[in-house]
Amino acid sequence: MSALAKASGALKSVDYEVFGRVQVVSVLALIVLSHYFPNQYTEQEAKKLGVVGWVKNTSQGTVTGQVQGPEEKVNEMKSWLSKVGSPSSRIDKTNFSNEKEISKLDFSDFNTRY
């Protein structure tokens, strides 16, 4: 069991999808598709909280991903995904699914998928 799990008790995993204006839409974004700024903020927040998982922009204009970690920290990340997001985003709604207790983390870090 990881030090994170030992220190924090129950581990949780949850999938998410964020709807609204959550992706950068500009000529710069089209040129540098691999560097969407909203994902950078999601990654920074996840690392600040100490959760692991991933984030990815979808072709439908949403942001999707998975968060794993101590239940309290996962709940903090869910709140951030629902209410805060990146500075330029407008969050209309966030769907959470497959929320469950897990015995170990599937990831060692939080990163952006392309």
PDB file of N, CA and C in Angstrom:
ATOM      1  N   MET A   1       0.848  -1.180   0.000  1.00  0.00           N
ATOM      2  CA  MET A   1       0.000   0.000   0.000  1.00  0.00           C
ATOM      3  C   MET A   1       0.890   1.237   0.000  1.00  0.00           C
ATOM      4  N   SER A   2       0.510   2.238  -0.764  1.00  0.00           N
ATOM      5  CA  SER A   2       1.323   3.443  -0.872  1.00  0.00           C
ATOM      6  C   SER A   2       1.268   4.261   0.413  1.00  0.00           C
ATOM      7  N   ALA A   3       2.238   5.145   0.571  1.00  0.00           N
ATOM      8  CA  ALA A   3       2.257   6.033   1.740  1.00  0.00           C
ATOM      9  C   ALA A   3       1.015   6.909   1.762  1.00  0.00           C
ATOM     10  N   LEU A   4       0.555   7.314   0.568  1.00  0.00           N
ATOM     11  CA  LEU A   4      -0.649   8.126   0.451  1.00  0.00           C
ATOM     12  C   LEU A   4      -1.842   7.376   1.029  1.00  0.00           C
ATOM     13  N   ALA A   5      -1.980   6.107   0.687  1.00  0.00           N
ATOM     14  CA  ALA A   5      -3.106   5.303   1.177  1.00  0.00           C
ATOM     15  C   ALA A   5      -2.999   5.074   2.673  1.00  0.00           C
ATOM     16  N   LYS A   6      -1.816   4.767   3.159  1.00  0.00           N
ATOM     17  CA  LYS A   6      -1.630   4.507   4.589  1.00  0.00           C
ATOM     18  C   LYS A   6      -1.959   5.731   5.430  1.00  0.00           C
ATOM     19  N   ALA A   7      -1.556   6.890   4.941  1.00  0.00           N
ATOM     20  CA  ALA A   7      -1.744   8.121   5.704  1.00  0.00           C
ATOM     21  C   ALA A   7      -3.190   8.590   5.711  1.00  0.00           C
ATOM     22  N   SER A   8      -3.957   8.191   4.722  1.00  0.00           N
ATOM     23  CA  SER A   8      -5.262   8.810   4.551  1.00  0.00           C
ATOM     24  C   SER A   8      -6.454   7.877   4.672  1.00  0.00           C
ATOM     25  N   GLY A   9      -6.251   6.600   4.890  1.00  0.00           N
ATOM     26  CA  GLY A   9      -7.382   5.685   5.006  1.00  0.00           C
ATOM     27  C   GLY A   9      -7.947   5.305   3.666  1.00  0.00           C
ATOM     28  N   ALA A  10      -9.274   5.389   3.524  1.00  0.00           N
ATOM     29  CA  ALA A  10      -9.967   4.928   2.326  1.00  0.00           C
ATOM     30  C   ALA A  10      -9.553   5.697   1.085  1.00  0.00           C
ATOM     31  N   LEU A  11      -9.352   4.957   0.007  1.00  0.00           N
ATOM     32  CA  LEU A  11      -9.050   5.552  -1.288  1.00  0.00           C
ATOM     33  C   LEU A  11     -10.298   5.501  -2.149  1.00  0.00           C
ATOM     34  N   LYS A  12     -10.486   6.545  -2.947  1.00  0.00           N
ATOM     35  CA  LYS A  12     -11.627   6.636  -3.854  1.00  0.00           C
ATOM     36  C   LYS A  12     -11.137   6.848  -5.278  1.00  0.00           C
ATOM     37  N   SER A  13     -11.981   6.451  -6.212  1.00  0.00           N
ATOM     38  CA  SER A  13     -11.757   6.702  -7.629  1.00  0.00           C
ATOM     39  C   SER A  13     -13.060   7.229  -8.203  1.00  0.00           C
ATOM     40  N   VAL A  14     -12.968   8.220  -9.076  1.00  0.00           N
ATOM     41  CA  VAL A  14     -14.167   8.762  -9.736  1.00  0.00           C
ATOM     42  C   VAL A  14     -13.800   9.259 -11.129  1.00  0.00           C
ATOM     43  N   ASP A  15     -14.688   8.985 -12.084  1.00  0.00           N
ATOM     44  CA  ASP A  15     -14.564   9.516 -13.435  1.00  0.00           C
ATOM     45  C   ASP A  15     -15.358  10.815 -13.501  1.00  0.00           C
ATOM     46  N   TYR A  16     -14.950  11.729 -14.379  1.00  0.00           N
ATOM     47  CA  TYR A  16     -15.671  13.004 -14.489  1.00  0.00           C
ATOM     48  C   TYR A  16     -15.708  13.479 -15.930  1.00  0.00           C
ATOM     49  N   GLU A  17     -16.710  14.316 -16.205  1.00  0.00           N
ATOM     50  CA  GLU A  17     -16.796  15.037 -17.474  1.00  0.00           C
ATOM     51  C   GLU A  17     -17.345  16.419 -17.177  1.00  0.00           C
ATOM     52  N   VAL A  18     -16.625  17.438 -17.628  1.00  0.00           N
ATOM     53  CA  VAL A  18     -16.994  18.824 -17.365  1.00  0.00           C
ATOM     54  C   VAL A  18     -17.535  19.435 -18.655  1.00  0.00           C
ATOM     55  N   PHE A  19     -18.720  20.068 -18.551  1.00  0.00           N
ATOM     56  CA  PHE A  19     -19.393  20.691 -19.681  1.00  0.00           C
ATOM     57  C   PHE A  19     -19.408  22.201 -19.499  1.00  0.00           C
ATOM     58  N   GLY A  20     -19.347  22.928 -20.595  1.00  0.00           N
ATOM     59  CA  GLY A  20     -19.372  24.386 -20.569  1.00  0.00           C
ATOM     60  C   GLY A  20     -18.323  24.906 -21.527  1.00  0.00           C
ATOM     61  N   ARG A  21     -17.793  26.075 -21.237  1.00  0.00           N
ATOM     62  CA  ARG A  21     -16.673  26.593 -22.024  1.00  0.00           C
ATOM     63  C   ARG A  21     -15.424  26.208 -21.240  1.00  0.00           C
ATOM     64  N   VAL A  22     -14.900  25.018 -21.553  1.00  0.00           N
ATOM     65  CA  VAL A  22     -13.820  24.470 -20.739  1.00  0.00           C
ATOM     66  C   VAL A  22     -12.550  24.201 -21.524  1.00  0.00           C
ATOM     67  N   GLN A  23     -12.567  24.483 -22.825  1.00  0.00           N
ATOM     68  CA  GLN A  23     -11.362  24.330 -23.629  1.00  0.00           C
ATOM     69  C   GLN A  23     -10.988  25.675 -24.232  1.00  0.00           C
ATOM     70  N   VAL A  24      -9.702  25.883 -24.428  1.00  0.00           N
ATOM     71  CA  VAL A  24      -9.229  27.096 -25.081  1.00  0.00           C
ATOM     72  C   VAL A  24      -9.599  27.011 -26.555  1.00  0.00           C
ATOM     73  N   VAL A  25     -10.262  28.035 -27.066  1.00  0.00           N
ATOM     74  CA  VAL A  25     -10.616  28.062 -28.482  1.00  0.00           C
ATOM     75  C   VAL A  25      -9.998  29.322 -29.073  1.00  0.00           C
ATOM     76  N   SER A  26      -8.884  29.146 -29.726  1.00  0.00           N
ATOM     77  CA  SER A  26      -8.197  30.278 -30.342  1.00  0.00           C
ATOM     78  C   SER A  26      -7.257  29.756 -31.415  1.00  0.00           C
ATOM     79  N   VAL A  27      -6.732  30.655 -32.212  1.00  0.00           N
ATOM     80  CA  VAL A  27      -5.760  30.270 -33.227  1.00  0.00           C
ATOM     81  C   VAL A  27      -4.542  29.654 -32.552  1.00  0.00           C
ATOM     82  N   LEU A  28      -4.107  30.229 -31.444  1.00  0.00           N
ATOM     83  CA  LEU A  28      -2.964  29.687 -30.722  1.00  0.00           C
ATOM     84  C   LEU A  28      -3.233  28.249 -30.295  1.00  0.00           C
ATOM     85  N   ALA A  29      -4.431  27.969 -29.818  1.00  0.00           N
ATOM     86  CA  ALA A  29      -4.761  26.607 -29.392  1.00  0.00           C
ATOM     87  C   ALA A  29      -4.739  25.656 -30.575  1.00  0.00           C
ATOM     88  N   LEU A  30      -5.168  26.115 -31.729  1.00  0.00           N
ATOM     89  CA  LEU A  30      -5.147  25.256 -32.908  1.00  0.00           C
ATOM     90  C   LEU A  30      -3.722  24.950 -33.346  1.00  0.00           C
ATOM     91  N   ILE A  31      -2.825  25.893 -33.140  1.00  0.00           N
ATOM     92  CA  ILE A  31      -1.421  25.699 -33.497  1.00  0.00           C
ATOM     93  C   ILE A  31      -0.738  24.770 -32.490  1.00  0.00           C
ATOM     94  N   VAL A  32      -1.062  24.922 -31.230  1.00  0.00           N
ATOM     95  CA  VAL A  32      -0.396  24.167 -30.171  1.00  0.00           C
ATOM     96  C   VAL A  32      -1.429  23.288 -29.461  1.00  0.00           C
ATOM     97  N   LEU A  33      -2.004  22.337 -30.177  1.00  0.00           N
ATOM     98  CA  LEU A  33      -3.076  21.511 -29.628  1.00  0.00           C
ATOM     99  C   LEU A  33      -2.672  20.757 -28.373  1.00  0.00           C
ATOM    100  N   SER A  34      -1.417  20.438 -28.231  1.00  0.00           N
ATOM    101  CA  SER A  34      -1.005  19.629 -27.088  1.00  0.00           C
ATOM    102  C   SER A  34      -0.831  20.445 -25.811  1.00  0.00           C
ATOM    103  N   HIS A  35      -1.115  21.732 -25.857  1.00  0.00           N
ATOM    104  CA  HIS A  35      -0.896  22.566 -24.673  1.00  0.00           C
ATOM    105  C   HIS A  35      -2.151  23.349 -24.297  1.00  0.00           C
ATOM    106  N   TYR A  36      -3.286  22.665 -24.131  1.00  0.00           N
ATOM    107  CA  TYR A  36      -4.507  23.326 -23.684  1.00  0.00           C
ATOM    108  C   TYR A  36      -4.323  23.834 -22.265  1.00  0.00           C
ATOM    109  N   PHE A  37      -4.524  25.092 -22.050  1.00  0.00           N
ATOM    110  CA  PHE A  37      -4.314  25.688 -20.741  1.00  0.00           C
ATOM    111  C   PHE A  37      -5.273  25.173 -19.674  1.00  0.00           C
ATOM    112  N   PRO A  38      -6.573  24.926 -19.968  1.00  0.00           N
ATOM    113  CA  PRO A  38      -7.440  24.414 -18.909  1.00  0.00           C
ATOM    114  C   PRO A  38      -6.907  23.127 -18.286  1.00  0.00           C
ATOM    115  N   ASN A  39      -6.343  22.246 -19.092  1.00  0.00           N
ATOM    116  CA  ASN A  39      -5.794  21.014 -18.542  1.00  0.00           C
ATOM    117  C   ASN A  39      -4.594  21.290 -17.649  1.00  0.00           C
ATOM    118  N   GLN A  40      -3.839  22.306 -17.982  1.00  0.00           N
ATOM    119  CA  GLN A  40      -2.696  22.685 -17.147  1.00  0.00           C
ATOM    120  C   GLN A  40      -3.189  23.063 -15.752  1.00  0.00           C
ATOM    121  N   TYR A  41      -4.282  23.810 -15.670  1.00  0.00           N
ATOM    122  CA  TYR A  41      -4.822  24.209 -14.370  1.00  0.00           C
ATOM    123  C   TYR A  41      -5.369  23.002 -13.612  1.00  0.00           C
ATOM    124  N   THR A  42      -6.019  22.084 -14.327  1.00  0.00           N
ATOM    125  CA  THR A  42      -6.533  20.872 -13.688  1.00  0.00           C
ATOM    126  C   THR A  42      -5.387  20.054 -13.129  1.00  0.00           C
ATOM    127  N   GLU A  43      -4.338  19.907 -13.919  1.00  0.00           N
ATOM    128  CA  GLU A  43      -3.159  19.163 -13.479  1.00  0.00           C
ATOM    129  C   GLU A  43      -2.527  19.827 -12.252  1.00  0.00           C
ATOM    130  N   GLN A  44      -2.403  21.139 -12.267  1.00  0.00           N
ATOM    131  CA  GLN A  44      -1.812  21.865 -11.133  1.00  0.00           C
ATOM    132  C   GLN A  44      -2.643  21.672  -9.868  1.00  0.00           C
ATOM    133  N   GLU A  45      -3.961  21.771  -9.990  1.00  0.00           N
ATOM    134  CA  GLU A  45      -4.836  21.623  -8.825  1.00  0.00           C
ATOM    135  C   GLU A  45      -4.751  20.208  -8.273  1.00  0.00           C
ATOM    136  N   ALA A  46      -4.747  19.221  -9.152  1.00  0.00           N
ATOM    137  CA  ALA A  46      -4.649  17.824  -8.716  1.00  0.00           C
ATOM    138  C   ALA A  46      -3.343  17.576  -7.973  1.00  0.00           C
ATOM    139  N   LYS A  47      -2.261  18.092  -8.504  1.00  0.00           N
ATOM    140  CA  LYS A  47      -0.955  17.904  -7.859  1.00  0.00           C
ATOM    141  C   LYS A  47      -0.901  18.645  -6.528  1.00  0.00           C
ATOM    142  N   LYS A  48      -1.510  19.817  -6.461  1.00  0.00           N
ATOM    143  CA  LYS A  48      -1.571  20.574  -5.205  1.00  0.00           C
ATOM    144  C   LYS A  48      -2.313  19.775  -4.135  1.00  0.00           C
ATOM    145  N   LEU A  49      -3.417  19.133  -4.540  1.00  0.00           N
ATOM    146  CA  LEU A  49      -4.218  18.353  -3.589  1.00  0.00           C
ATOM    147  C   LEU A  49      -3.607  16.989  -3.283  1.00  0.00           C
ATOM    148  N   GLY A  50      -2.739  16.514  -4.158  1.00  0.00           N
ATOM    149  CA  GLY A  50      -2.122  15.209  -3.942  1.00  0.00           C
ATOM    150  C   GLY A  50      -2.951  14.046  -4.450  1.00  0.00           C
ATOM    151  N   VAL A  51      -3.786  14.291  -5.474  1.00  0.00           N
ATOM    152  CA  VAL A  51      -4.533  13.200  -6.090  1.00  0.00           C
ATOM    153  C   VAL A  51      -3.845  12.801  -7.393  1.00  0.00           C
ATOM    154  N   VAL A  52      -4.175  11.618  -7.889  1.00  0.00           N
ATOM    155  CA  VAL A  52      -3.585  11.115  -9.123  1.00  0.00           C
ATOM    156  C   VAL A  52      -4.686  10.849 -10.136  1.00  0.00           C
ATOM    157  N   GLY A  53      -4.297  10.651 -11.400  1.00  0.00           N
ATOM    158  CA  GLY A  53      -5.260  10.366 -12.455  1.00  0.00           C
ATOM    159  C   GLY A  53      -4.882  11.049 -13.743  1.00  0.00           C
ATOM    160  N   TRP A  54      -5.908  11.524 -14.468  1.00  0.00           N
ATOM    161  CA  TRP A  54      -5.653  12.121 -15.773  1.00  0.00           C
ATOM    162  C   TRP A  54      -6.784  13.052 -16.182  1.00  0.00           C
ATOM    163  N   VAL A  55      -6.499  13.866 -17.199  1.00  0.00           N
ATOM    164  CA  VAL A  55      -7.468  14.797 -17.787  1.00  0.00           C
ATOM    165  C   VAL A  55      -7.244  14.804 -19.292  1.00  0.00           C
ATOM    166  N   LYS A  56      -8.334  14.989 -20.049  1.00  0.00           N
ATOM    167  CA  LYS A  56      -8.234  14.991 -21.509  1.00  0.00           C
ATOM    168  C   LYS A  56      -9.358  15.829 -22.097  1.00  0.00           C
ATOM    169  N   ASN A  57      -9.048  16.601 -23.135  1.00  0.00           N
ATOM    170  CA  ASN A  57     -10.066  17.312 -23.907  1.00  0.00           C
ATOM    171  C   ASN A  57     -10.730  16.325 -24.843  1.00  0.00           C
ATOM    172  N   THR A  58     -12.041  16.456 -25.022  1.00  0.00           N
ATOM    173  CA  THR A  58     -12.754  15.589 -25.959  1.00  0.00           C
ATOM    174  C   THR A  58     -13.087  16.361 -27.228  1.00  0.00           C
ATOM    175  N   SER A  59     -13.417  15.639 -28.268  1.00  0.00           N
ATOM    176  CA  SER A  59     -13.791  16.279 -29.539  1.00  0.00           C
ATOM    177  C   SER A  59     -15.154  16.962 -29.432  1.00  0.00           C
ATOM    178  N   GLN A  60     -15.931  16.666 -28.384  1.00  0.00           N
ATOM    179  CA  GLN A  60     -17.229  17.311 -28.159  1.00  0.00           C
ATOM    180  C   GLN A  60     -17.108  18.626 -27.385  1.00  0.00           C
ATOM    181  N   GLY A  61     -15.888  19.029 -27.040  1.00  0.00           N
ATOM    182  CA  GLY A  61     -15.679  20.289 -26.336  1.00  0.00           C
ATOM    183  C   GLY A  61     -15.786  20.183 -24.834  1.00  0.00           C
ATOM    184  N   THR A  62     -15.796  18.964 -24.308  1.00  0.00           N
ATOM    185  CA  THR A  62     -15.816  18.766 -22.863  1.00  0.00           C
ATOM    186  C   THR A  62     -14.425  18.371 -22.389  1.00  0.00           C
ATOM    187  N   VAL A  63     -14.276  18.289 -21.088  1.00  0.00           N
ATOM    188  CA  VAL A  63     -13.043  17.790 -20.484  1.00  0.00           C
ATOM    189  C   VAL A  63     -13.428  16.569 -19.673  1.00  0.00           C
ATOM    190  N   THR A  64     -12.694  15.488 -19.851  1.00  0.00           N
ATOM    191  CA  THR A  64     -12.997  14.244 -19.150  1.00  0.00           C
ATOM    192  C   THR A  64     -11.751  13.730 -18.453  1.00  0.00           C
ATOM    193  N   GLY A  65     -11.939  12.846 -17.476  1.00  0.00           N
ATOM    194  CA  GLY A  65     -10.791  12.290 -16.792  1.00  0.00           C
ATOM    195  C   GLY A  65     -11.174  11.408 -15.631  1.00  0.00           C
ATOM    196  N   GLN A  66     -10.176  11.101 -14.840  1.00  0.00           N
ATOM    197  CA  GLN A  66     -10.358  10.272 -13.650  1.00  0.00           C
ATOM    198  C   GLN A  66      -9.471  10.816 -12.536  1.00  0.00           C
ATOM    199  N   VAL A  67     -10.004  10.776 -11.321  1.00  0.00           N
ATOM    200  CA  VAL A  67      -9.265  11.208 -10.134  1.00  0.00           C
ATOM    201  C   VAL A  67      -9.265  10.066  -9.138  1.00  0.00           C
ATOM    202  N   GLN A  68      -8.103   9.824  -8.522  1.00  0.00           N
ATOM    203  CA  GLN A  68      -7.978   8.814  -7.468  1.00  0.00           C
ATOM    204  C   GLN A  68      -7.169   9.397  -6.321  1.00  0.00           C
ATOM    205  N   GLY A  69      -7.515   8.963  -5.119  1.00  0.00           N
ATOM    206  CA  GLY A  69      -6.769   9.395  -3.950  1.00  0.00           C
ATOM    207  C   GLY A  69      -7.603   9.228  -2.703  1.00  0.00           C
ATOM    208  N   PRO A  70      -7.133   9.806  -1.595  1.00  0.00           N
ATOM    209  CA  PRO A  70      -7.901   9.768  -0.352  1.00  0.00           C
ATOM    210  C   PRO A  70      -9.268  10.426  -0.558  1.00  0.00           C
ATOM    211  N   GLU A  71     -10.297   9.872   0.054  1.00  0.00           N
ATOM    212  CA  GLU A  71     -11.662  10.340  -0.160  1.00  0.00           C
ATOM    213  C   GLU A  71     -11.796  11.850   0.018  1.00  0.00           C
ATOM    214  N   GLU A  72     -11.220  12.394   1.058  1.00  0.00           N
ATOM    215  CA  GLU A  72     -11.324  13.836   1.326  1.00  0.00           C
ATOM    216  C   GLU A  72     -10.727  14.654   0.190  1.00  0.00           C
ATOM    217  N   LYS A  73      -9.581  14.232  -0.323  1.00  0.00           N
ATOM    218  CA  LYS A  73      -8.909  14.966  -1.401  1.00  0.00           C
ATOM    219  C   LYS A  73      -9.658  14.817  -2.724  1.00  0.00           C
ATOM    220  N   VAL A  74     -10.209  13.623  -2.974  1.00  0.00           N
ATOM    221  CA  VAL A  74     -11.015  13.421  -4.181  1.00  0.00           C
ATOM    222  C   VAL A  74     -12.239  14.328  -4.134  1.00  0.00           C
ATOM    223  N   ASN A  75     -12.858  14.442  -2.969  1.00  0.00           N
ATOM    224  CA  ASN A  75     -14.019  15.331  -2.821  1.00  0.00           C
ATOM    225  C   ASN A  75     -13.641  16.787  -3.056  1.00  0.00           C
ATOM    226  N   GLU A  76     -12.463  17.200  -2.603  1.00  0.00           N
ATOM    227  CA  GLU A  76     -11.993  18.570  -2.862  1.00  0.00           C
ATOM    228  C   GLU A  76     -11.795  18.799  -4.357  1.00  0.00           C
ATOM    229  N   MET A  77     -11.253  17.795  -5.051  1.00  0.00           N
ATOM    230  CA  MET A  77     -11.043  17.920  -6.493  1.00  0.00           C
ATOM    231  C   MET A  77     -12.382  17.951  -7.217  1.00  0.00           C
ATOM    232  N   LYS A  78     -13.352  17.151  -6.770  1.00  0.00           N
ATOM    233  CA  LYS A  78     -14.689  17.178  -7.375  1.00  0.00           C
ATOM    234  C   LYS A  78     -15.306  18.566  -7.244  1.00  0.00           C
ATOM    235  N   SER A  79     -15.146  19.183  -6.094  1.00  0.00           N
ATOM    236  CA  SER A  79     -15.667  20.528  -5.875  1.00  0.00           C
ATOM    237  C   SER A  79     -14.993  21.520  -6.824  1.00  0.00           C
ATOM    238  N   TRP A  80     -13.681  21.424  -6.960  1.00  0.00           N
ATOM    239  CA  TRP A  80     -12.942  22.318  -7.853  1.00  0.00           C
ATOM    240  C   TRP A  80     -13.404  22.129  -9.297  1.00  0.00           C
ATOM    241  N   LEU A  81     -13.592  20.875  -9.723  1.00  0.00           N
ATOM    242  CA  LEU A  81     -14.033  20.587 -11.085  1.00  0.00           C
ATOM    243  C   LEU A  81     -15.444  21.107 -11.344  1.00  0.00           C
ATOM    244  N   SER A  82     -16.266  21.155 -10.304  1.00  0.00           N
ATOM    245  CA  SER A  82     -17.664  21.584 -10.442  1.00  0.00           C
ATOM    246  C   SER A  82     -17.847  23.089 -10.358  1.00  0.00           C
ATOM    247  N   LYS A  83     -16.997  23.762  -9.573  1.00  0.00           N
ATOM    248  CA  LYS A  83     -17.251  25.161  -9.239  1.00  0.00           C
ATOM    249  C   LYS A  83     -16.175  26.143  -9.670  1.00  0.00           C
ATOM    250  N   VAL A  84     -14.939  25.683  -9.826  1.00  0.00           N
ATOM    251  CA  VAL A  84     -13.837  26.619 -10.062  1.00  0.00           C
ATOM    252  C   VAL A  84     -13.286  26.471 -11.479  1.00  0.00           C
ATOM    253  N   GLY A  85     -12.574  25.399 -11.747  1.00  0.00           N
ATOM    254  CA  GLY A  85     -11.970  25.185 -13.063  1.00  0.00           C
ATOM    255  C   GLY A  85     -10.880  26.190 -13.370  1.00  0.00           C
ATOM    256  N   SER A  86     -10.514  26.250 -14.633  1.00  0.00           N
ATOM    257  CA  SER A  86      -9.469  27.194 -15.040  1.00  0.00           C
ATOM    258  C   SER A  86     -10.037  28.613 -15.055  1.00  0.00           C
ATOM    259  N   PRO A  87      -9.172  29.625 -14.988  1.00  0.00           N
ATOM    260  CA  PRO A  87      -9.647  31.010 -14.957  1.00  0.00           C
ATOM    261  C   PRO A  87     -10.526  31.398 -16.141  1.00  0.00           C
ATOM    262  N   SER A  88     -10.300  30.814 -17.309  1.00  0.00           N
ATOM    263  CA  SER A  88     -11.063  31.197 -18.499  1.00  0.00           C
ATOM    264  C   SER A  88     -12.280  30.307 -18.746  1.00  0.00           C
ATOM    265  N   SER A  89     -12.531  29.347 -17.861  1.00  0.00           N
ATOM    266  CA  SER A  89     -13.635  28.423 -18.110  1.00  0.00           C
ATOM    267  C   SER A  89     -14.965  28.930 -17.562  1.00  0.00           C
ATOM    268  N   ARG A  90     -16.046  28.389 -18.133  1.00  0.00           N
ATOM    269  CA  ARG A  90     -17.389  28.576 -17.605  1.00  0.00           C
ATOM    270  C   ARG A  90     -17.962  27.172 -17.470  1.00  0.00           C
ATOM    271  N   ILE A  91     -18.181  26.739 -16.262  1.00  0.00           N
ATOM    272  CA  ILE A  91     -18.643  25.385 -16.020  1.00  0.00           C
ATOM    273  C   ILE A  91     -20.166  25.387 -15.958  1.00  0.00           C
ATOM    274  N   ASP A  92     -20.794  24.670 -16.899  1.00  0.00           N
ATOM    275  CA  ASP A  92     -22.249  24.539 -16.890  1.00  0.00           C
ATOM    276  C   ASP A  92     -22.683  23.381 -16.000  1.00  0.00           C
ATOM    277  N   LYS A  93     -21.992  22.262 -16.103  1.00  0.00           N
ATOM    278  CA  LYS A  93     -22.270  21.119 -15.238  1.00  0.00           C
ATOM    279  C   LYS A  93     -21.093  20.167 -15.274  1.00  0.00           C
ATOM    280  N   THR A  94     -20.995  19.350 -14.242  1.00  0.00           N
ATOM    281  CA  THR A  94     -19.975  18.320 -14.169  1.00  0.00           C
ATOM    282  C   THR A  94     -20.657  17.017 -13.795  1.00  0.00           C
ATOM    283  N   ASN A  95     -20.422  15.985 -14.595  1.00  0.00           N
ATOM    284  CA  ASN A  95     -20.962  14.660 -14.299  1.00  0.00           C
ATOM    285  C   ASN A  95     -19.879  13.798 -13.679  1.00  0.00           C
ATOM    286  N   PHE A  96     -20.231  13.119 -12.605  1.00  0.00           N
ATOM    287  CA  PHE A  96     -19.325  12.173 -11.967  1.00  0.00           C
ATOM    288  C   PHE A  96     -19.938  10.787 -12.090  1.00  0.00           C
ATOM    289  N   SER A  97     -19.099   9.800 -12.374  1.00  0.00           N
ATOM    290  CA  SER A  97     -19.584   8.433 -12.528  1.00  0.00           C
ATOM    291  C   SER A  97     -18.538   7.447 -12.022  1.00  0.00           C
ATOM    292  N   ASN A  98     -18.969   6.223 -11.851  1.00  0.00           N
ATOM    293  CA  ASN A  98     -18.079   5.140 -11.421  1.00  0.00           C
ATOM    294  C   ASN A  98     -17.328   5.462 -10.129  1.00  0.00           C
ATOM    295  N   GLU A  99     -17.977   6.189  -9.219  1.00  0.00           N
ATOM    296  CA  GLU A  99     -17.319   6.511  -7.953  1.00  0.00           C
ATOM    297  C   GLU A  99     -17.305   5.265  -7.090  1.00  0.00           C
ATOM    298  N   LYS A 100     -16.119   4.912  -6.613  1.00  0.00           N
ATOM    299  CA  LYS A 100     -15.992   3.682  -5.832  1.00  0.00           C
ATOM    300  C   LYS A 100     -14.764   3.737  -4.934  1.00  0.00           C
ATOM    301  N   GLU A 101     -14.784   2.913  -3.905  1.00  0.00           N
ATOM    302  CA  GLU A 101     -13.620   2.746  -3.047  1.00  0.00           C
ATOM    303  C   GLU A 101     -12.677   1.778  -3.746  1.00  0.00           C
ATOM    304  N   ILE A 102     -11.389   2.072  -3.672  1.00  0.00           N
ATOM    305  CA  ILE A 102     -10.385   1.209  -4.297  1.00  0.00           C
ATOM    306  C   ILE A 102      -9.346   0.810  -3.259  1.00  0.00           C
ATOM    307  N   SER A 103      -8.667  -0.295  -3.505  1.00  0.00           N
ATOM    308  CA  SER A 103      -7.670  -0.774  -2.548  1.00  0.00           C
ATOM    309  C   SER A 103      -6.283  -0.217  -2.833  1.00  0.00           C
ATOM    310  N   LYS A 104      -6.054   0.203  -4.092  1.00  0.00           N
ATOM    311  CA  LYS A 104      -4.751   0.795  -4.440  1.00  0.00           C
ATOM    312  C   LYS A 104      -4.936   1.763  -5.599  1.00  0.00           C
ATOM    313  N   LEU A 105      -3.990   2.666  -5.726  1.00  0.00           N
ATOM    314  CA  LEU A 105      -4.021   3.656  -6.806  1.00  0.00           C
ATOM    315  C   LEU A 105      -3.570   3.018  -8.116  1.00  0.00           C
ATOM    316  N   ASP A 106      -4.235   3.375  -9.212  1.00  0.00           N
ATOM    317  CA  ASP A 106      -3.855   2.873 -10.534  1.00  0.00           C
ATOM    318  C   ASP A 106      -2.827   3.770 -11.215  1.00  0.00           C
ATOM    319  N   PHE A 107      -2.584   4.949 -10.664  1.00  0.00           N
ATOM    320  CA  PHE A 107      -1.679   5.921 -11.264  1.00  0.00           C
ATOM    321  C   PHE A 107      -0.670   6.380 -10.213  1.00  0.00           C
ATOM    322  N   SER A 108       0.474   6.856 -10.686  1.00  0.00           N
ATOM    323  CA  SER A 108       1.481   7.377  -9.757  1.00  0.00           C
ATOM    324  C   SER A 108       1.549   8.898  -9.786  1.00  0.00           C
ATOM    325  N   ASP A 109       0.810   9.517 -10.710  1.00  0.00           N
ATOM    326  CA  ASP A 109       0.877  10.968 -10.898  1.00  0.00           C
ATOM    327  C   ASP A 109      -0.441  11.417 -11.533  1.00  0.00           C
ATOM    328  N   PHE A 110      -0.588  12.710 -11.760  1.00  0.00           N
ATOM    329  CA  PHE A 110      -1.722  13.248 -12.506  1.00  0.00           C
ATOM    330  C   PHE A 110      -1.170  13.867 -13.769  1.00  0.00           C
ATOM    331  N   ASN A 111      -1.721  13.484 -14.939  1.00  0.00           N
ATOM    332  CA  ASN A 111      -1.206  14.043 -16.180  1.00  0.00           C
ATOM    333  C   ASN A 111      -2.289  14.262 -17.208  1.00  0.00           C
ATOM    334  N   THR A 112      -1.910  14.954 -18.271  1.00  0.00           N
ATOM    335  CA  THR A 112      -2.790  15.267 -19.384  1.00  0.00           C
ATOM    336  C   THR A 112      -2.613  14.209 -20.464  1.00  0.00           C
ATOM    337  N   ARG A 113      -3.736  13.690 -20.937  1.00  0.00           N
ATOM    338  CA  ARG A 113      -3.715  12.736 -22.042  1.00  0.00           C
ATOM    339  C   ARG A 113      -4.101  13.459 -23.319  1.00  0.00           C
ATOM    340  N   TYR A 114      -3.557  12.959 -24.444  1.00  0.00           N
ATOM    341  CA  TYR A 114      -3.825  13.577 -25.749  1.00  0.00           C
ATOM    342  C   TYR A 114      -4.451  12.573 -26.678  1.00  0.00           C
TER     343      TYR A 114
END
